[in-house]
Short mmCIF file of C-alpha atoms in Angstrom, two decimals:
data_model
loop_
_atom_site.label_atom_id
_atom_site.label_comp_id
_atom_site.label_asym_id
_atom_site.label_seq_id
_atom_site.Cartn_x
_atom_site.Cartn_y
_atom_site.Cartn_z
CA MET A 1 -4.01 37.18 24.66
CA ALA A 2 -5.04 38.82 21.38
CA ARG A 3 -7.52 36.94 19.20
CA ARG A 4 -4.80 36.44 16.61
CA GLU A 5 -2.44 34.83 19.10
CA GLN A 6 -5.27 32.70 20.43
CA LEU A 7 -5.87 31.47 16.91
CA ALA A 8 -2.18 30.79 16.30
CA GLN A 9 -2.08 28.90 19.60
CA ALA A 10 -5.21 26.95 18.74
CA ARG A 11 -3.84 26.20 15.30
CA GLN A 12 -0.81 24.41 16.59
CA THR A 13 -2.56 22.53 19.38
CA ILE A 14 -3.74 19.02 18.55
CA THR A 15 -6.65 17.31 20.20
CA ILE A 16 -6.66 13.54 20.09
CA ILE A 17 -10.05 11.89 20.42
CA GLY A 18 -9.25 8.40 21.63
CA GLY A 19 -6.08 9.69 23.23
CA THR A 20 -6.22 6.94 25.84
CA GLY A 21 -6.06 4.23 23.16
CA ALA A 22 -2.80 2.78 21.82
CA LEU A 23 -2.54 4.87 18.64
CA GLY A 24 -3.77 8.08 20.28
CA PHE A 25 -1.39 7.67 23.20
CA GLY A 26 1.60 7.03 20.93
CA LEU A 27 0.81 10.03 18.73
CA ALA A 28 0.28 12.26 21.77
CA LEU A 29 3.65 11.24 23.19
CA ARG A 30 5.55 11.91 19.98
CA TRP A 31 3.82 15.26 19.40
CA ALA A 32 4.33 16.33 23.01
CA LEU A 33 8.03 15.46 22.73
CA ALA A 34 8.19 17.51 19.53
CA GLY A 35 6.84 20.54 21.38
CA VAL A 36 3.30 20.43 20.01
CA PRO A 37 0.68 21.08 22.71
CA VAL A 38 -1.76 18.17 22.91
CA VAL A 39 -5.18 17.71 24.44
CA ILE A 40 -6.12 14.14 25.33
CA GLY A 41 -9.80 13.47 24.77
CA SER A 42 -11.70 10.55 26.23
CA ARG A 43 -15.31 9.67 26.98
CA SER A 44 -14.35 9.93 30.62
CA GLU A 45 -12.50 12.99 31.89
CA ASP A 46 -10.88 10.86 34.58
CA ARG A 47 -9.42 8.46 32.05
CA ALA A 48 -8.18 11.39 29.95
CA GLU A 49 -6.46 12.86 33.05
CA GLU A 50 -4.94 9.52 33.89
CA ALA A 51 -3.50 9.18 30.36
CA ALA A 52 -2.22 12.77 30.48
CA THR A 53 -0.42 12.02 33.76
CA ARG A 54 1.23 8.95 32.25
CA LEU A 55 2.17 10.97 29.15
CA ARG A 56 3.79 13.71 31.26
CA GLU A 57 5.85 11.06 33.05
CA ARG A 58 6.88 9.44 29.77
CA ALA A 59 7.78 12.83 28.29
CA ARG A 60 9.86 13.69 31.36
CA GLU A 61 11.67 10.32 31.13
CA ALA A 62 12.40 11.10 27.49
CA GLY A 63 13.91 14.44 28.47
CA ASN A 64 11.02 16.82 27.90
CA GLY A 65 9.68 18.05 31.24
CA ASN A 66 7.91 20.98 29.63
CA ALA A 67 5.59 19.02 27.36
CA GLU A 68 2.17 20.68 27.16
CA ILE A 69 -0.35 17.93 27.78
CA ALA A 70 -3.93 18.68 28.74
CA ALA A 71 -6.91 16.38 29.26
CA ALA A 72 -10.64 16.77 28.76
CA GLU A 73 -13.83 14.90 28.01
CA ASN A 74 -14.10 14.42 24.21
CA GLU A 75 -16.58 17.23 23.46
CA GLU A 76 -14.63 19.78 25.46
CA ALA A 77 -11.34 18.53 23.98
CA ALA A 78 -12.68 18.90 20.43
CA LYS A 79 -13.28 22.62 21.01
CA ARG A 80 -9.73 23.30 22.15
CA ALA A 81 -7.79 22.78 18.91
CA SER A 82 -8.16 23.51 15.23
CA THR A 83 -6.71 20.08 14.44
CA VAL A 84 -8.53 17.11 15.89
CA VAL A 85 -7.32 13.56 15.39
CA LEU A 86 -9.93 10.81 15.53
CA ALA A 87 -8.01 7.76 16.74
CA VAL A 88 -10.74 5.37 17.85
CA PRO A 89 -11.54 1.77 16.92
CA PHE A 90 -13.76 1.44 13.83
CA ARG A 91 -16.72 0.21 15.85
CA ALA A 92 -16.64 3.45 17.87
CA GLN A 93 -16.19 5.86 14.94
CA SER A 94 -19.85 6.61 14.20
CA GLU A 95 -20.75 7.04 17.85
CA ASN A 96 -17.85 9.41 18.43
CA LEU A 97 -18.66 11.51 15.37
CA ASN A 98 -22.28 11.65 16.45
CA ASN A 99 -21.30 12.86 19.92
CA LEU A 100 -18.95 15.45 18.45
CA ARG A 101 -21.42 16.98 15.98
CA TYR A 102 -21.97 20.12 18.08
CA ALA A 103 -18.46 20.21 19.51
CA LEU A 104 -16.35 20.32 16.35
CA GLN A 105 -15.94 23.97 15.38
CA PRO A 106 -16.13 25.30 11.81
CA GLY A 107 -12.61 25.55 10.41
CA THR A 108 -11.45 22.45 12.26
CA VAL A 109 -9.32 19.95 10.38
CA LEU A 110 -10.41 16.47 11.41
CA ILE A 111 -7.72 13.87 10.83
CA ASP A 112 -9.46 10.53 10.60
CA ALA A 113 -7.20 7.54 11.34
CA THR A 114 -9.97 4.96 11.44
CA VAL A 115 -9.24 1.55 9.93
CA PRO A 116 -12.24 -0.68 9.18
CA LEU A 117 -10.60 -3.96 10.22
CA ALA A 118 -12.89 -6.97 10.13
CA ALA A 119 -11.71 -7.56 13.71
CA ALA A 120 -14.31 -4.93 14.69
CA LEU A 121 -16.98 -7.52 13.84
CA GLY A 122 -15.12 -10.52 15.21
CA GLY A 123 -13.28 -11.16 11.94
CA ARG A 124 -9.58 -11.17 11.13
CA ALA A 125 -7.26 -8.19 11.50
CA THR A 126 -5.84 -9.07 8.07
CA ARG A 127 -9.23 -8.32 6.50
CA THR A 128 -11.40 -5.23 6.27
CA VAL A 129 -15.12 -4.69 5.99
CA GLY A 130 -16.81 -2.67 3.27
CA ILE A 131 -18.22 0.73 4.17
CA TRP A 132 -21.16 2.12 2.23
CA GLN A 133 -19.51 5.53 1.74
CA GLY A 134 -16.35 3.87 0.42
CA SER A 135 -14.09 4.34 3.43
CA ALA A 136 -14.13 5.25 7.10
CA ALA A 137 -12.79 8.68 6.11
CA GLN A 138 -15.71 9.25 3.75
CA GLN A 139 -18.06 8.18 6.51
CA ALA A 140 -16.38 10.78 8.73
CA GLU A 141 -16.81 13.37 5.96
CA GLU A 142 -20.53 12.56 5.76
CA MET A 143 -20.97 12.80 9.54
CA ALA A 144 -18.74 15.78 10.28
CA PRO A 145 -20.51 19.11 10.82
CA ARG A 146 -20.50 21.70 8.04
CA GLY A 147 -17.23 23.64 7.93
CA VAL A 148 -15.15 20.79 9.28
CA THR A 149 -12.67 19.36 6.77
CA VAL A 150 -11.71 15.71 6.87
CA VAL A 151 -8.21 14.50 6.11
CA SER A 152 -7.47 10.77 6.14
CA ALA A 153 -4.08 9.87 7.63
CA LEU A 154 -2.04 7.99 10.23
CA HIS A 155 -3.33 4.48 9.55
CA THR A 156 -0.05 2.64 9.08
CA VAL A 157 2.34 3.91 11.70
CA SER A 158 2.60 1.44 14.56
CA ALA A 159 1.14 2.51 17.90
CA ASN A 160 3.82 0.56 19.78
CA LEU A 161 6.59 2.17 17.78
CA LEU A 162 5.19 5.63 18.51
CA ALA A 163 4.90 4.83 22.21
CA ASP A 164 8.60 4.03 22.52
CA PRO A 165 10.63 7.20 21.91
CA ALA A 166 13.85 5.16 21.99
CA LYS A 167 12.77 3.51 18.75
CA GLU A 168 13.55 5.32 15.51
CA ILE A 169 10.83 5.74 12.93
CA ALA A 170 11.52 6.07 9.20
CA GLU A 171 8.32 5.70 7.24
CA ASP A 172 5.68 7.56 5.29
CA VAL A 173 2.22 8.66 6.40
CA LEU A 174 -0.19 8.48 3.49
CA ILE A 175 -2.67 11.34 3.40
CA ALA A 176 -5.87 11.78 1.42
CA GLY A 177 -8.33 14.67 1.35
CA ASP A 178 -10.27 17.00 -0.90
CA ASP A 179 -8.92 20.23 0.60
CA ARG A 180 -5.28 21.10 -0.05
CA LYS A 181 -4.92 23.57 2.80
CA ALA A 182 -6.33 21.09 5.29
CA LYS A 183 -3.94 18.44 3.96
CA GLU A 184 -1.03 20.87 4.34
CA GLN A 185 -2.06 21.64 7.93
CA ALA A 186 -2.19 17.92 8.72
CA ALA A 187 1.08 17.29 6.87
CA GLU A 188 2.93 20.00 8.80
CA LEU A 189 1.88 18.47 12.10
CA ILE A 190 2.75 14.94 11.01
CA ALA A 191 6.17 16.12 9.84
CA ARG A 192 6.82 17.44 13.37
CA ILE A 193 7.23 13.82 14.46
CA PRO A 194 10.83 12.85 13.58
CA GLY A 195 11.01 10.05 11.00
CA LEU A 196 7.51 10.50 9.60
CA ARG A 197 7.14 11.90 6.08
CA PRO A 198 3.62 12.90 5.04
CA VAL A 199 2.76 11.91 1.45
CA ASP A 200 -0.27 13.47 -0.20
CA CYS A 201 -1.98 10.63 -2.09
CA GLY A 202 -4.80 12.64 -3.64
CA GLU A 203 -8.52 12.97 -3.05
CA LEU A 204 -10.37 11.73 0.02
CA GLU A 205 -11.81 8.79 -1.92
CA VAL A 206 -8.29 7.31 -2.08
CA ALA A 207 -8.70 6.68 1.66
CA ARG A 208 -10.47 3.46 0.73
CA ILE A 209 -7.12 2.13 -0.47
CA ILE A 210 -4.98 3.64 2.28
CA GLU A 211 -7.22 2.22 5.03
CA GLN A 212 -6.64 -1.30 3.63
CA LEU A 213 -2.89 -0.98 4.15
CA THR A 214 -3.17 -1.57 7.87
CA ALA A 215 -4.62 -5.01 7.18
CA LEU A 216 -1.83 -5.62 4.65
CA LEU A 217 0.86 -4.66 7.18
CA ILE A 218 -0.74 -6.87 9.83
CA SER A 219 -0.59 -9.75 7.33
CA ILE A 220 3.08 -8.96 6.61
CA ASN A 221 3.87 -8.78 10.36
CA LYS A 222 2.22 -12.15 10.86
CA ARG A 223 3.94 -13.79 7.89
CA HIS A 224 7.41 -12.50 8.86
CA LYS A 225 6.94 -12.72 12.63
CA ILE A 226 7.81 -9.04 13.08
CA LYS A 227 6.15 -6.31 15.09
CA HIS A 228 6.23 -3.11 13.09
CA SER A 229 6.19 -3.03 9.34
CA GLY A 230 5.47 0.28 7.66
CA ILE A 231 5.05 1.88 4.25
CA ARG A 232 7.42 3.99 2.21
CA ILE A 233 6.81 5.46 -1.21
CA THR A 234 9.71 5.59 -3.67
CA GLY A 235 10.23 8.08 -6.49
CA LEU A 236 9.06 11.24 -4.70
CA PRO A 237 11.04 14.46 -5.04
CA THR A 238 11.18 15.02 -1.26
CA GLU A 239 13.77 13.42 1.00
CA PRO A 240 12.86 9.89 2.12
CA ALA A 241 11.33 9.45 5.56
CA GLY A 242 13.85 9.39 8.37
CA SER A 243 16.71 10.81 6.29
CA MET B 1 19.14 -33.02 -23.52
CA ALA B 2 18.34 -35.36 -20.64
CA ARG B 3 14.87 -35.07 -19.08
CA ARG B 4 16.46 -33.76 -15.89
CA GLU B 5 18.26 -30.95 -17.70
CA GLN B 6 15.10 -30.19 -19.65
CA LEU B 7 13.25 -29.80 -16.37
CA ALA B 8 15.96 -27.61 -14.85
CA GLN B 9 15.89 -25.53 -18.01
CA ALA B 10 12.09 -25.29 -17.95
CA ARG B 11 12.16 -24.37 -14.29
CA GLN B 12 14.26 -21.29 -14.78
CA THR B 13 12.64 -20.14 -18.01
CA ILE B 14 9.88 -17.57 -17.69
CA THR B 15 7.03 -17.21 -20.13
CA ILE B 16 5.34 -13.85 -20.26
CA ILE B 17 1.78 -13.85 -21.53
CA GLY B 18 1.24 -10.28 -22.69
CA GLY B 19 4.96 -9.95 -23.35
CA THR B 20 4.30 -7.40 -26.07
CA GLY B 21 2.55 -5.04 -23.62
CA ALA B 22 4.38 -2.41 -21.57
CA LEU B 23 4.72 -4.37 -18.30
CA GLY B 24 5.47 -7.67 -20.02
CA PHE B 25 8.10 -6.09 -22.26
CA GLY B 26 9.80 -4.34 -19.35
CA LEU B 27 9.89 -7.50 -17.24
CA ALA B 28 11.17 -9.55 -20.18
CA LEU B 29 14.00 -7.08 -20.75
CA ARG B 30 15.11 -7.04 -17.11
CA TRP B 31 14.94 -10.83 -16.80
CA ALA B 32 16.77 -11.35 -20.08
CA LEU B 33 19.52 -8.97 -18.93
CA ALA B 34 19.73 -10.92 -15.66
CA GLY B 35 20.38 -14.12 -17.62
CA VAL B 36 16.93 -15.66 -17.21
CA PRO B 37 15.64 -17.22 -20.46
CA VAL B 38 12.31 -15.67 -21.43
CA VAL B 39 9.55 -16.67 -23.82
CA ILE B 40 7.41 -13.82 -25.12
CA GLY B 41 3.81 -14.88 -25.56
CA SER B 42 1.26 -13.00 -27.64
CA ARG B 43 -2.05 -13.76 -29.34
CA SER B 44 -0.16 -13.36 -32.60
CA GLU B 45 3.11 -15.21 -33.16
CA ASP B 46 4.23 -12.42 -35.47
CA ARG B 47 3.79 -9.79 -32.80
CA ALA B 48 5.61 -12.00 -30.30
CA GLU B 49 8.53 -12.37 -32.74
CA GLU B 50 8.58 -8.64 -33.37
CA ALA B 51 8.76 -7.93 -29.61
CA ALA B 52 11.48 -10.57 -29.19
CA THR B 53 13.53 -8.92 -31.93
CA ARG B 54 13.21 -5.53 -30.23
CA LEU B 55 14.11 -7.12 -26.90
CA ARG B 56 17.24 -8.74 -28.34
CA GLU B 57 18.33 -5.35 -29.71
CA ARG B 58 17.66 -3.64 -26.39
CA ALA B 59 19.54 -6.38 -24.52
CA ARG B 60 22.50 -6.03 -26.90
CA GLU B 61 22.52 -2.25 -26.43
CA ALA B 62 22.56 -2.85 -22.68
CA GLY B 63 25.58 -5.12 -23.06
CA ASN B 64 24.01 -8.56 -23.09
CA GLY B 65 24.24 -10.03 -26.58
CA ASN B 66 23.58 -13.56 -25.31
CA ALA B 67 20.16 -12.94 -23.82
CA GLU B 68 17.88 -15.94 -24.41
CA ILE B 69 14.66 -14.54 -25.79
CA ALA B 70 12.16 -16.73 -27.60
CA ALA B 71 8.72 -15.94 -28.99
CA ALA B 72 5.55 -17.96 -29.45
CA GLU B 73 1.80 -17.73 -29.64
CA ASN B 74 0.37 -17.67 -26.08
CA GLU B 75 -0.71 -21.31 -25.81
CA GLU B 76 2.61 -22.61 -27.10
CA ALA B 77 4.50 -20.13 -24.91
CA ALA B 78 2.61 -21.28 -21.80
CA LYS B 79 3.89 -24.84 -22.30
CA ARG B 80 7.53 -23.81 -22.43
CA ALA B 81 8.13 -22.69 -18.85
CA SER B 82 7.22 -23.74 -15.35
CA THR B 83 6.73 -20.07 -14.42
CA VAL B 84 4.23 -18.13 -16.46
CA VAL B 85 3.58 -14.44 -15.87
CA LEU B 86 0.16 -13.12 -16.83
CA ALA B 87 0.78 -9.46 -17.69
CA VAL B 88 -2.32 -8.46 -19.60
CA PRO B 89 -4.85 -5.65 -19.12
CA PHE B 90 -7.68 -6.50 -16.74
CA ARG B 91 -10.25 -6.57 -19.53
CA ALA B 92 -8.25 -9.32 -21.26
CA GLN B 93 -7.55 -11.44 -18.17
CA SER B 94 -10.54 -13.80 -18.35
CA GLU B 95 -10.22 -14.35 -22.09
CA ASN B 96 -6.53 -15.16 -21.75
CA LEU B 97 -7.09 -17.59 -18.88
CA ASN B 98 -9.87 -19.24 -20.84
CA ASN B 99 -7.61 -19.68 -23.87
CA LEU B 100 -4.81 -21.06 -21.69
CA ARG B 101 -6.90 -23.67 -19.86
CA TYR B 102 -5.46 -26.59 -21.84
CA ALA B 103 -2.02 -25.04 -22.32
CA LEU B 104 -0.97 -24.41 -18.72
CA GLN B 105 0.75 -27.57 -17.46
CA PRO B 106 0.24 -29.06 -13.98
CA GLY B 107 3.02 -27.82 -11.72
CA THR B 108 3.14 -24.41 -13.39
CA VAL B 109 3.39 -21.35 -11.16
CA LEU B 110 1.18 -18.65 -12.65
CA ILE B 111 2.22 -15.17 -11.55
CA ASP B 112 -0.82 -12.94 -11.97
CA ALA B 113 0.01 -9.24 -12.28
CA THR B 114 -3.49 -8.12 -13.25
CA VAL B 115 -4.74 -4.85 -11.81
CA PRO B 116 -8.49 -4.21 -11.99
CA LEU B 117 -8.25 -0.49 -12.75
CA ALA B 118 -11.58 1.20 -13.44
CA ALA B 119 -9.90 2.45 -16.63
CA ALA B 120 -10.74 -1.00 -18.09
CA LEU B 121 -14.38 0.12 -18.11
CA GLY B 122 -13.76 3.70 -19.14
CA GLY B 123 -13.28 4.89 -15.55
CA ARG B 124 -10.31 6.47 -13.81
CA ALA B 125 -6.91 4.84 -13.40
CA THR B 126 -6.95 6.04 -9.78
CA ARG B 127 -9.94 3.79 -9.09
CA THR B 128 -10.51 0.06 -9.23
CA VAL B 129 -13.56 -2.08 -9.88
CA GLY B 130 -14.83 -4.80 -7.58
CA ILE B 131 -14.32 -8.42 -8.59
CA TRP B 132 -16.73 -11.09 -7.40
CA GLN B 133 -13.93 -13.43 -6.29
CA GLY B 134 -12.27 -10.64 -4.30
CA SER B 135 -9.35 -9.88 -6.60
CA ALA B 136 -8.05 -10.49 -10.10
CA ALA B 137 -5.65 -13.02 -8.60
CA GLN B 138 -8.51 -14.97 -7.04
CA GLN B 139 -10.30 -14.86 -10.38
CA ALA B 140 -7.14 -16.33 -11.93
CA GLU B 141 -7.08 -19.01 -9.21
CA GLU B 142 -10.68 -19.93 -10.04
CA MET B 143 -10.01 -20.12 -13.78
CA ALA B 144 -6.58 -21.76 -13.74
CA PRO B 145 -6.50 -25.50 -14.51
CA ARG B 146 -6.06 -27.99 -11.67
CA GLY B 147 -2.41 -28.30 -10.62
CA VAL B 148 -1.54 -24.73 -11.56
CA THR B 149 -0.67 -22.52 -8.58
CA VAL B 150 -1.42 -18.81 -8.65
CA VAL B 151 0.87 -16.23 -7.09
CA SER B 152 -0.14 -12.57 -7.14
CA ALA B 153 2.77 -10.18 -7.77
CA LEU B 154 4.37 -7.44 -9.89
CA HIS B 155 1.54 -4.91 -9.76
CA THR B 156 3.42 -1.85 -8.58
CA VAL B 157 6.73 -1.77 -10.42
CA SER B 158 6.59 0.72 -13.25
CA ALA B 159 6.66 -0.67 -16.80
CA ASN B 160 8.59 2.37 -18.03
CA LEU B 161 11.18 2.02 -15.29
CA LEU B 162 11.67 -1.65 -16.16
CA ALA B 163 12.01 -0.85 -19.85
CA ASP B 164 14.93 1.52 -19.26
CA PRO B 165 17.91 -0.47 -17.95
CA ALA B 166 19.80 2.78 -17.33
CA LYS B 167 17.33 3.58 -14.58
CA GLU B 168 17.96 2.12 -11.16
CA ILE B 169 15.14 0.39 -9.33
CA ALA B 170 14.95 0.17 -5.53
CA GLU B 171 11.53 -1.02 -4.47
CA ASP B 172 9.57 -3.97 -3.15
CA VAL B 173 7.35 -6.40 -5.04
CA LEU B 174 4.45 -7.48 -2.86
CA ILE B 175 3.54 -11.14 -3.24
CA ALA B 176 0.48 -13.06 -2.13
CA GLY B 177 -0.40 -16.73 -2.51
CA ASP B 178 -1.60 -19.81 -0.71
CA ASP B 179 1.37 -22.03 -1.60
CA ARG B 180 4.72 -21.24 0.01
CA LYS B 181 6.83 -23.13 -2.52
CA ALA B 182 5.15 -21.37 -5.42
CA LYS B 183 5.72 -18.03 -3.69
CA GLU B 184 9.38 -18.90 -3.17
CA GLN B 185 9.75 -19.83 -6.85
CA ALA B 186 8.21 -16.51 -7.86
CA ALA B 187 10.27 -14.62 -5.28
CA GLU B 188 13.55 -16.11 -6.50
CA LEU B 189 12.82 -15.02 -10.04
CA ILE B 190 11.73 -11.53 -8.99
CA ALA B 191 14.91 -11.16 -6.91
CA ARG B 192 16.93 -11.84 -10.07
CA ILE B 193 15.99 -8.34 -11.25
CA PRO B 194 18.42 -5.95 -9.52
CA GLY B 195 16.69 -3.51 -7.17
CA LEU B 196 13.53 -5.54 -6.67
CA ARG B 197 12.92 -7.18 -3.29
CA PRO B 198 10.06 -9.68 -3.13
CA VAL B 199 7.97 -9.39 0.06
CA ASP B 200 5.62 -12.22 0.98
CA CYS B 201 2.42 -10.53 2.19
CA GLY B 202 0.48 -13.66 3.09
CA GLU B 203 -2.43 -15.55 1.59
CA LEU B 204 -3.79 -15.08 -1.92
CA GLU B 205 -6.80 -13.19 -0.59
CA VAL B 206 -4.47 -10.33 0.37
CA ALA B 207 -4.14 -9.70 -3.39
CA ARG B 208 -7.32 -7.65 -3.11
CA ILE B 209 -5.32 -5.07 -1.19
CA ILE B 210 -2.11 -5.31 -3.21
CA GLU B 211 -3.96 -4.86 -6.51
CA GLN B 212 -5.36 -1.54 -5.23
CA LEU B 213 -1.86 -0.16 -4.74
CA THR B 214 -1.41 0.48 -8.45
CA ALA B 215 -4.35 2.89 -8.36
CA LEU B 216 -2.85 4.51 -5.24
CA LEU B 217 0.53 4.98 -6.93
CA ILE B 218 -1.15 6.42 -10.03
CA SER B 219 -2.91 8.91 -7.76
CA ILE B 220 0.42 9.77 -6.08
CA ASN B 221 2.12 10.18 -9.48
CA LYS B 222 -0.65 12.52 -10.60
CA ARG B 223 -0.63 14.56 -7.38
CA HIS B 224 3.15 14.99 -7.35
CA LYS B 225 3.64 15.20 -11.13
CA ILE B 226 6.12 12.33 -11.11
CA LYS B 227 6.38 9.25 -13.32
CA HIS B 228 7.36 6.31 -11.16
CA SER B 229 6.38 5.99 -7.56
CA GLY B 230 6.79 2.60 -5.92
CA ILE B 231 6.25 0.78 -2.64
CA ARG B 232 8.70 -0.19 0.06
CA ILE B 233 7.95 -1.98 3.30
CA THR B 234 9.87 -0.97 6.42
CA GLY B 235 10.68 -3.14 9.43
CA LEU B 236 11.52 -6.39 7.59
CA PRO B 237 14.54 -8.44 8.62
CA THR B 238 15.87 -8.65 5.02
CA GLU B 239 18.00 -5.94 3.41
CA PRO B 240 15.95 -3.10 1.88
CA ALA B 241 15.33 -3.17 -1.87
CA GLY B 242 18.20 -1.83 -3.94
CA SER B 243 20.74 -1.97 -1.11
#
C-alpha cells in the first residue's frame, strides 16, 4: 500500500481509548455500522479483544457482517489511527493521557469526551467538580504530546442509545477546539453516525460549559424519569439533527 | 373587586423588573400579546411609562389593542403581581434585589433570568464569572426576602427574537428551582408564549449550569455568524417546543 493510501486509511480509522466502557462501546458500534474502521483500545488486550468480538456479533445482528473492528492494548491502539477518542471515566483521564504520551503520534486529533462528574469523587452525577485548567478537555490539551490536537466532543449522547442500533438518534454533538481543521475532521466522523449533527461551539475553553451539560441532562432524566435526554441547538443554518 | 378576584388577578399578572431592557421588553411584549397582564418595572417611573407606551403600540401593531400593560417604579411594580421576573444585567442584580427586599411580598415567585456573563466586568460575552453562591439564581435565593421563592429561567431565549412577534420561536426554556409549585407557576406562564416549552431541570443549584448556556449560545452565534441560537432538549415525553 502506498504511503498516501496508508495515510488515507489511517485518517478514516478511529481508535477508541476506553472502547470497552459504555460510551466507547456504543460509539464503536455506531461507527462500525456506518462503515468506519474502529480500533478498540483497552488497558488489557484481552478485554479489548473480548469487546471487539461482542461488537462484531452486534454489527452482524444489525446487518453489517463486514464491519472492520480491531482490538489492541491502548498504546498500540493509539498508534493505529489519526483520530483517537478518549472515552474514559474522569478519574482515569490523567492516567490514560500519561500512559499515551509516547503513543499518540503528531498529527493525531484527540477527541476528548471526558465529563468531570462529581460522581468520580463519590459525589452526585448531577454535579461536576472544578478542574484547574478549566475543563477536562483543557487538561487533555495540557497533557497531550506536542503535535496532537484536542477537540472536545461527544459528552451528551447517551451510551445506551448508541448501543442499541434499533433506537433512532436525533440530537446534536457540541464540539469545541482551537483548531478548525481538527474540528472538521472530528465533525465529519461524528456526522457519519446517523442522527448526530456536529455543532462547532467555538474555542476549546468553551468545553468547560459543554462538559457541564452531561450533569444537566442527568438531572433532567432524573426529574422526568426518562433514560435519554439530549441537546439540540436551534437557529443554525444546517439541517436539524436526524432530519 | 372581591379579594378572591384580586388574588386571581394578581396571580396571573407578571411584573418585569428590568422591563425597559431588551430581555424584559421582549418578554413583556410576548406575554401581553398572549393576554397576560404585565407590569413594567424600572428604576424610573418615567422610563417604565415610556416602555409601556412603546409596548402598547407594538401590541396594537401585532393585532392586540387590548393588551394590559401597566408601568411603575420597581418597588411598586414588585407589589402588583405574584410572579416577578428579574431581567436585569448581572452587575445590577444585587442592587435590585437589595432595593426590592421590602417590596417583594411573601408568596411571590421570583423568576431570576440573570446571566453572569464576564462582559459585566469588561470580559467576553462567551465567558462567565464565578459566583460565590454557585449561580446568580442562588444569589437571588440568598437575597430574596423570606417567603419569596426563586425559580431560575429564561436565560437562553433571545431578546431580539422575543421583540419581533413576526418571528416564530420553537425552543425550550430550562427551569431550575427547589419548589415544585413555584416551578409549575413559572412554567405555566412561560408556556403562554407560543413556541416556548418550559423544561424542569431539577433543583435550583442546577442554575449554575443553565446560566452558562447563554455564553455557549453567544459563542455558537459568533462561530456560525447567526443571531439567535437556542436550546432544545430531546427525549422528553412532552411535545417538542413549537410543535
